[in-house]
Amino acid sequence: MTLNLQARTALNLALRGLGPSLQGEILAKLNFGRLDSVANGRVIIMDWTGAYSESAGTLSMASTGVVTLTNTAVAPTVSVPSDSGAGAPTTTMKPLALEVFLISQAAVSGQSRDAECLVTLNKSGPAVLASSTLAVTAADQVAHFHWSSDQSAAWASLVFSAIKQHGCRIVAVLMGAP
Amino acid sequence: MDLDISARSSLTAQLLDPVTGLSGLESIGLNFGSRDTEPLAGIVSLAWVPATGKVMAIDLSAELDITSDTTFGPDVQTIQAYAGSDVPWVQDLSYFEVALVADPLALDAYGNPISASRASELTLTIKDDADATRGVATLAVTRAGQVAIYRHAGRLPGVQMINQIAISGVTATPCKLYIIFGGISGA
């Protein structure tokens, strides 16, 4: 189970603003495990770069779109580049793999680069499928979270909470099956 | 930050498919990152054979004190550990990975796979040294050879450190659990 060409191209575009070495590192880390029972993958790519802020922000997504933005005026870019099964692209799926990258931006005089984020993937209930706490402490770092698991429930929400918005960018790739 | 050749060879040997002799588990133990973490002082890999209802917890602040159901203690194997006299994960656990791997199917006398369930599931909980939960996940596999993975690369916020990795809620058919973690050396 891996990204198809269309999804990988979309991800490459999403990462375009990063330096070549960061792009290479992120692409090298993409690893969706070995869930070979899945044939028709669906992909959602979220790309968010918040304004520098002292307030903790929250960003929440569901299969219907972005549902919550707290303490951040910057909405994420959400793309659905691939539905390799039949029909139009859709955000409805059972999630089988999630990659989240918390990336600190280049150094700017007078700004810190100690960004943080709690990422939580829920299924209906709601019940937590996976969560992790990511942090970076200096410019141009990448913290990475990967989850892959075979299960049958549909995803309900993907929540990024307690975002310490000190010059960070979050790129998430959620992949699953119909 | 990467496995050295000795650790890589040892880990690869542990991950060989006993039926086919092939690795097939390339997704485990790779992608150790680079610029996101400091060079590792030590990497430890464990293998555990889960069974339904069993639990396991690894206390990282107590020099890798593994608490497992007693009947399952011997099945915890240290694949590779090198860290000198230091205990790196006490200072800063920068990387860890938990992988649930469904066993391959057994073969009959004619070499054909024998149909059997390979559905397994467990819950993973990660806590910091203030006993706050920093990560939770369900890992599940349904078919032979499948791998479910939880991977974290990077520090925790502030001064908190990952202190405990606990496994519970186990429903298991033949499978193995691999836990790989590493950290930087302390003072």
Coordinates of C-alpha atoms in Angstrom, one line a residue:
Chain A
M1 CA 0.0 0.0 0.0
T2 CA 1.6 3.2 -1.1
L3 CA 0.8 6.6 -2.6
N4 CA 0.0 6.4 -6.2
L5 CA 1.5 8.8 -8.7
Q6 CA -1.3 11.3 -8.5
A7 CA -1.2 11.5 -4.7
R8 CA 2.6 11.6 -4.6
T9 CA 2.6 14.5 -7.1
A10 CA 0.1 16.3 -4.9
L11 CA 2.3 15.8 -1.8
N12 CA 5.3 17.0 -3.7
L13 CA 3.4 20.2 -4.5
A14 CA 2.4 20.6 -0.9
L15 CA 6.0 20.4 0.2
R16 CA 7.2 22.8 -2.5
G17 CA 7.8 25.6 0.0
L18 CA 10.3 23.6 1.9
G19 CA 14.0 23.3 1.3
P20 CA 15.3 20.4 -0.8
S21 CA 16.8 18.6 2.1
L22 CA 13.6 18.8 4.2
Q23 CA 11.5 17.6 1.2
G24 CA 13.8 14.7 0.7
E25 CA 13.7 13.7 4.4
I26 CA 9.9 13.8 4.5
L27 CA 9.5 11.9 1.3
A28 CA 12.0 9.3 2.5
K29 CA 10.0 8.8 5.7
L30 CA 6.7 8.1 4.0
N31 CA 6.1 4.5 4.9
F32 CA 2.6 3.1 5.0
G33 CA 3.5 -0.2 6.5
R34 CA 2.4 -3.4 4.9
L35 CA -1.3 -3.6 4.7
D36 CA -1.5 -5.6 1.6
S37 CA -5.2 -6.5 1.9
V38 CA -6.0 -3.0 0.7
A39 CA -6.2 -2.4 -3.0
N40 CA -8.1 0.8 -3.5
G41 CA -6.5 3.5 -1.5
R42 CA -7.9 6.9 -0.8
V43 CA -5.7 9.8 0.2
I44 CA -6.2 13.1 1.9
I45 CA -3.4 15.6 2.2
M46 CA -3.6 18.5 4.7
D47 CA -1.1 21.3 4.6
W48 CA -1.2 24.1 7.2
T49 CA 1.2 26.9 8.1
G50 CA 0.0 29.0 10.9
A51 CA 0.8 32.6 11.6
Y52 CA 3.3 33.2 14.3
S53 CA 1.2 33.4 17.5
E54 CA 1.5 33.0 21.2
S55 CA -1.9 31.5 21.4
A56 CA -2.4 27.7 21.3
G57 CA -4.4 26.9 18.2
T58 CA -6.6 24.0 17.3
L59 CA -7.4 22.6 13.9
S60 CA -9.9 19.8 13.3
M61 CA -11.0 18.0 10.2
A62 CA -13.7 15.5 9.4
S63 CA -14.8 13.7 6.3
T64 CA -17.0 16.7 5.6
G65 CA -14.1 19.2 5.7
V66 CA -12.5 21.5 8.1
V67 CA -14.8 21.9 11.1
T68 CA -12.9 23.8 13.7
L69 CA -10.3 26.5 13.7
T70 CA -9.4 28.0 17.1
N71 CA -6.9 30.8 17.7
T72 CA -5.8 30.6 14.1
A73 CA -7.1 32.5 11.2
V74 CA -5.1 30.4 8.8
A75 CA -7.2 27.7 7.2
P76 CA -5.4 24.6 6.0
T77 CA -5.2 23.4 2.4
V78 CA -6.9 20.1 2.1
S79 CA -6.5 18.1 -1.1
V80 CA -8.0 14.8 -2.1
P81 CA -5.9 13.8 -5.0
S82 CA -6.7 10.2 -5.4
D83 CA -9.4 7.7 -5.4
S84 CA -8.0 4.8 -7.2
G85 CA -11.3 3.0 -6.8
A86 CA -14.4 3.7 -8.7
G87 CA -16.2 7.1 -8.5
A88 CA -15.2 10.6 -7.7
P89 CA -12.6 11.5 -5.1
T90 CA -14.0 11.4 -1.6
T91 CA -12.8 12.0 2.0
T92 CA -14.9 9.1 3.2
M93 CA -12.9 6.0 4.0
K94 CA -11.7 3.7 6.7
P95 CA -8.3 5.0 7.7
L96 CA -5.4 2.6 7.4
A97 CA -2.3 4.8 7.6
L98 CA -1.5 8.3 8.8
E99 CA 1.7 10.3 8.5
V100 CA 2.1 13.6 10.3
F101 CA 5.0 15.9 10.0
L102 CA 5.5 18.9 12.3
I103 CA 8.1 21.1 10.7
S104 CA 9.7 24.2 12.1
Q105 CA 10.3 27.1 9.8
A106 CA 13.6 28.8 9.1
A107 CA 15.0 31.0 11.8
V108 CA 13.7 34.6 12.1
S109 CA 15.3 37.0 14.4
G110 CA 13.2 37.6 17.5
Q111 CA 11.0 34.5 16.9
S112 CA 11.3 31.2 18.8
R113 CA 11.0 27.9 17.1
D114 CA 9.6 25.7 19.9
A115 CA 6.4 24.4 18.2
E116 CA 4.2 21.7 19.5
C117 CA 1.1 19.7 18.5
L118 CA -1.1 16.9 19.8
V119 CA -2.5 14.9 16.8
T120 CA -5.5 12.6 17.3
L121 CA -7.2 10.4 14.8
N122 CA -10.7 9.3 15.9
K123 CA -13.2 6.9 14.6
S124 CA -16.9 7.3 15.4
G125 CA -17.9 7.0 19.0
P126 CA -15.7 9.0 19.2
A127 CA -12.9 6.6 19.9
V128 CA -9.2 7.3 19.5
L129 CA -7.5 5.2 16.8
A130 CA -4.1 6.9 17.3
S131 CA -2.6 9.9 19.0
S132 CA 0.8 11.4 19.5
T133 CA 2.5 14.5 20.8
L134 CA 5.0 16.1 18.4
A135 CA 7.5 18.9 19.2
V136 CA 10.4 20.7 17.6
T137 CA 12.8 22.9 19.4
A138 CA 14.9 24.6 16.7
A139 CA 14.6 25.9 13.2
D140 CA 14.3 23.5 10.3
Q141 CA 13.5 20.4 12.4
V142 CA 11.0 17.7 11.5
A143 CA 9.1 15.7 14.1
H144 CA 7.3 12.7 12.6
F145 CA 4.4 10.5 13.6
H146 CA 3.3 7.4 11.7
W147 CA 0.4 5.0 12.3
S148 CA -0.8 2.2 10.2
S149 CA -3.3 -0.5 11.2
D150 CA -5.9 -2.7 9.5
Q151 CA -9.3 -2.1 10.8
S152 CA -12.8 -1.6 9.5
A153 CA -14.2 1.6 11.1
A154 CA -14.5 4.8 9.2
W155 CA -12.6 7.8 10.4
A156 CA -14.6 10.5 12.1
S157 CA -12.0 13.3 12.8
L158 CA -8.4 14.3 12.6
V159 CA -7.6 16.8 15.3
F160 CA -4.5 18.9 15.8
S161 CA -4.8 20.5 19.2
A162 CA -2.6 22.5 21.6
I163 CA -0.7 23.8 18.6
K164 CA 2.1 26.0 19.9
Q165 CA 2.3 28.2 16.8
H166 CA 5.9 29.3 16.9
G167 CA 6.7 29.2 13.3
C168 CA 5.5 25.7 12.4
R169 CA 3.9 23.9 9.5
I170 CA 1.9 20.7 9.7
V171 CA 1.7 18.3 6.8
A172 CA -0.6 15.3 7.3
V173 CA -1.3 12.4 4.9
L174 CA -4.3 10.2 5.7
M175 CA -4.8 7.1 3.6
G176 CA -7.4 4.4 3.6
A177 CA -9.8 2.3 1.7
P178 CA -13.5 2.5 0.7
Chain B
M1 CA 20.6 8.8 13.4
D2 CA 20.4 5.3 12.1
L3 CA 21.0 1.7 13.0
D4 CA 24.7 0.7 12.5
I5 CA 25.5 -2.4 10.5
S6 CA 25.7 -4.7 13.5
A7 CA 22.3 -3.6 14.8
R8 CA 20.8 -3.7 11.3
S9 CA 22.0 -7.2 10.7
S10 CA 20.7 -8.4 14.1
L11 CA 17.3 -6.9 13.5
T12 CA 17.1 -8.2 10.0
A13 CA 17.8 -11.7 11.3
Q14 CA 15.0 -11.5 13.8
L15 CA 12.6 -10.4 11.2
L16 CA 13.2 -13.2 8.7
D17 CA 10.1 -15.0 7.7
P18 CA 10.6 -18.6 9.1
V19 CA 8.6 -20.1 6.3
T20 CA 10.0 -18.3 3.3
G21 CA 13.3 -17.2 4.7
L22 CA 12.7 -13.7 3.2
S23 CA 12.6 -10.6 5.2
G24 CA 9.4 -9.0 3.8
L25 CA 9.3 -6.6 6.7
E26 CA 11.3 -3.8 5.2
S27 CA 8.9 -1.3 6.8
I28 CA 10.2 -2.0 10.3
G29 CA 13.2 -0.2 11.8
L30 CA 13.8 2.0 8.8
N31 CA 13.3 5.7 8.6
F32 CA 15.2 6.5 11.7
G33 CA 15.3 10.1 10.7
S34 CA 18.2 12.4 10.6
R35 CA 18.1 16.1 11.3
D36 CA 15.1 15.9 13.5
T37 CA 16.9 14.3 16.3
E38 CA 20.4 14.1 17.8
P39 CA 22.7 11.3 17.1
L40 CA 21.6 8.3 19.1
A41 CA 23.7 6.9 21.9
G42 CA 21.8 3.7 22.0
I43 CA 19.1 1.7 20.3
V44 CA 17.3 -1.2 21.9
S45 CA 14.9 -3.6 20.1
L46 CA 12.6 -6.0 21.8
A47 CA 10.5 -8.8 20.5
W48 CA 7.4 -10.1 22.3
V49 CA 5.0 -12.8 21.5
P50 CA 1.5 -11.5 22.5
A51 CA -1.3 -13.7 23.6
T52 CA -4.9 -12.8 24.3
G53 CA -5.3 -11.1 27.6
K54 CA -1.6 -10.6 28.3
V55 CA -0.1 -7.2 29.0
M56 CA 3.4 -5.7 29.0
A57 CA 4.9 -2.4 30.1
I58 CA 8.4 -1.1 29.6
D59 CA 9.6 1.4 32.2
L60 CA 12.2 3.5 30.5
S61 CA 13.3 5.4 33.6
A62 CA 14.2 2.2 35.5
E63 CA 16.9 1.0 33.1
L64 CA 14.5 -0.9 30.8
D65 CA 12.4 -2.5 33.5
I66 CA 10.0 -4.8 31.6
T67 CA 6.8 -5.7 33.3
S68 CA 5.1 -8.6 31.6
D69 CA 2.6 -11.2 32.6
T70 CA 4.9 -13.7 34.3
T71 CA 3.9 -16.6 32.1
F72 CA 5.1 -14.5 29.2
G73 CA 8.3 -13.1 30.6
P74 CA 10.7 -15.5 28.8
D75 CA 9.2 -14.5 25.5
V76 CA 10.6 -11.0 25.8
Q77 CA 13.8 -10.9 23.9
T78 CA 16.4 -8.2 23.6
I79 CA 17.4 -8.2 20.0
Q80 CA 20.0 -5.5 20.2
A81 CA 21.3 -3.1 22.8
Y82 CA 24.3 -0.9 22.8
A83 CA 24.8 2.1 24.8
G84 CA 27.9 1.8 26.8
S85 CA 27.2 2.3 30.5
D86 CA 24.7 5.0 29.9
V87 CA 20.9 4.5 29.7
P88 CA 20.1 6.9 26.9
W89 CA 16.4 6.8 27.0
V90 CA 16.4 8.2 30.5
Q91 CA 17.6 11.4 29.1
D92 CA 15.7 11.8 25.9
L93 CA 13.9 9.2 24.0
S94 CA 13.9 10.6 20.5
Y95 CA 12.6 7.7 18.5
F96 CA 10.5 4.6 19.1
E97 CA 8.6 2.3 16.9
V98 CA 6.1 -0.5 17.8
A99 CA 5.2 -3.0 15.0
L100 CA 2.6 -5.7 15.2
V101 CA 3.4 -8.5 12.7
A102 CA 1.0 -11.3 11.9
D103 CA 2.8 -14.6 11.6
P104 CA 2.9 -16.4 8.2
L105 CA 0.6 -19.3 7.7
A106 CA 1.9 -22.8 8.4
L107 CA 2.4 -25.1 5.5
D108 CA 1.0 -28.6 5.0
A109 CA 2.9 -31.6 3.8
Y110 CA 2.5 -30.4 0.2
G111 CA 3.8 -26.9 0.9
N112 CA 0.4 -25.3 0.7
P113 CA -0.6 -22.7 3.4
I114 CA -3.0 -24.0 6.0
S115 CA -5.9 -21.6 6.5
A116 CA -6.0 -20.1 9.9
S117 CA -6.9 -16.8 11.5
R118 CA -4.3 -14.1 11.6
A119 CA -6.5 -11.4 13.2
S120 CA -4.7 -9.7 16.1
E121 CA -5.2 -6.4 17.9
L122 CA -3.8 -4.5 20.9
T123 CA -3.7 -1.1 22.4
L124 CA -0.5 0.9 22.9
T125 CA -0.2 3.6 25.5
I126 CA 2.7 6.0 25.9
K127 CA 3.2 8.1 29.0
D128 CA 5.7 10.7 30.0
D129 CA 7.6 11.1 33.3
A130 CA 4.7 13.1 34.7
D131 CA 2.5 10.1 34.1
A132 CA 0.6 12.0 31.4
T133 CA -0.6 10.1 28.3
R134 CA 1.4 11.3 25.3
G135 CA 0.1 8.8 22.8
V136 CA -2.5 6.1 22.3
A137 CA -3.1 3.8 19.4
T138 CA -4.8 0.7 18.3
L139 CA -2.7 -1.7 16.2
A140 CA -4.5 -4.4 14.3
V141 CA -3.7 -6.9 11.6
T142 CA -6.0 -9.3 9.9
R143 CA -3.9 -11.3 7.4
A144 CA -0.7 -13.3 7.5
G145 CA 2.3 -11.1 7.0
Q146 CA 0.6 -7.9 7.7
V147 CA 2.4 -5.2 9.7
A148 CA 0.7 -2.4 11.8
I149 CA 3.1 0.3 13.0
Y150 CA 3.2 3.1 15.4
R151 CA 6.3 5.3 15.0
H152 CA 7.3 8.5 16.7
A153 CA 10.4 10.6 15.9
G154 CA 11.1 13.7 17.9
R155 CA 11.2 15.0 21.4
L156 CA 8.3 15.7 23.7
P157 CA 7.5 19.3 24.4
G158 CA 9.3 21.0 27.2
V159 CA 11.2 19.0 29.7
Q160 CA 8.9 15.9 29.6
M161 CA 10.3 12.6 28.5
I162 CA 8.7 9.4 27.4
N163 CA 8.7 7.1 30.4
Q164 CA 6.5 4.2 29.7
I165 CA 5.3 2.1 26.8
A166 CA 2.5 -0.2 27.7
I167 CA 0.6 -2.8 25.8
S168 CA -2.9 -3.9 26.8
G169 CA -6.2 -5.1 25.3
V170 CA -4.5 -7.9 23.5
T171 CA -6.4 -10.2 21.2
A172 CA -3.9 -12.4 19.5
T173 CA -3.6 -15.1 17.0
P174 CA 0.0 -16.1 16.1
C175 CA 1.9 -12.8 15.8
K176 CA 4.9 -10.9 17.1
L177 CA 5.4 -7.4 18.5
Y178 CA 8.6 -5.5 17.9
I179 CA 9.5 -2.5 19.9
I180 CA 12.5 -0.4 18.8
F181 CA 13.6 2.7 20.6
G182 CA 16.6 4.9 21.0
G183 CA 17.7 8.1 22.6
I184 CA 20.5 10.5 23.2
S185 CA 23.1 10.1 25.9
G186 CA 22.7 12.0 29.1
A187 CA 25.4 13.9 30.9

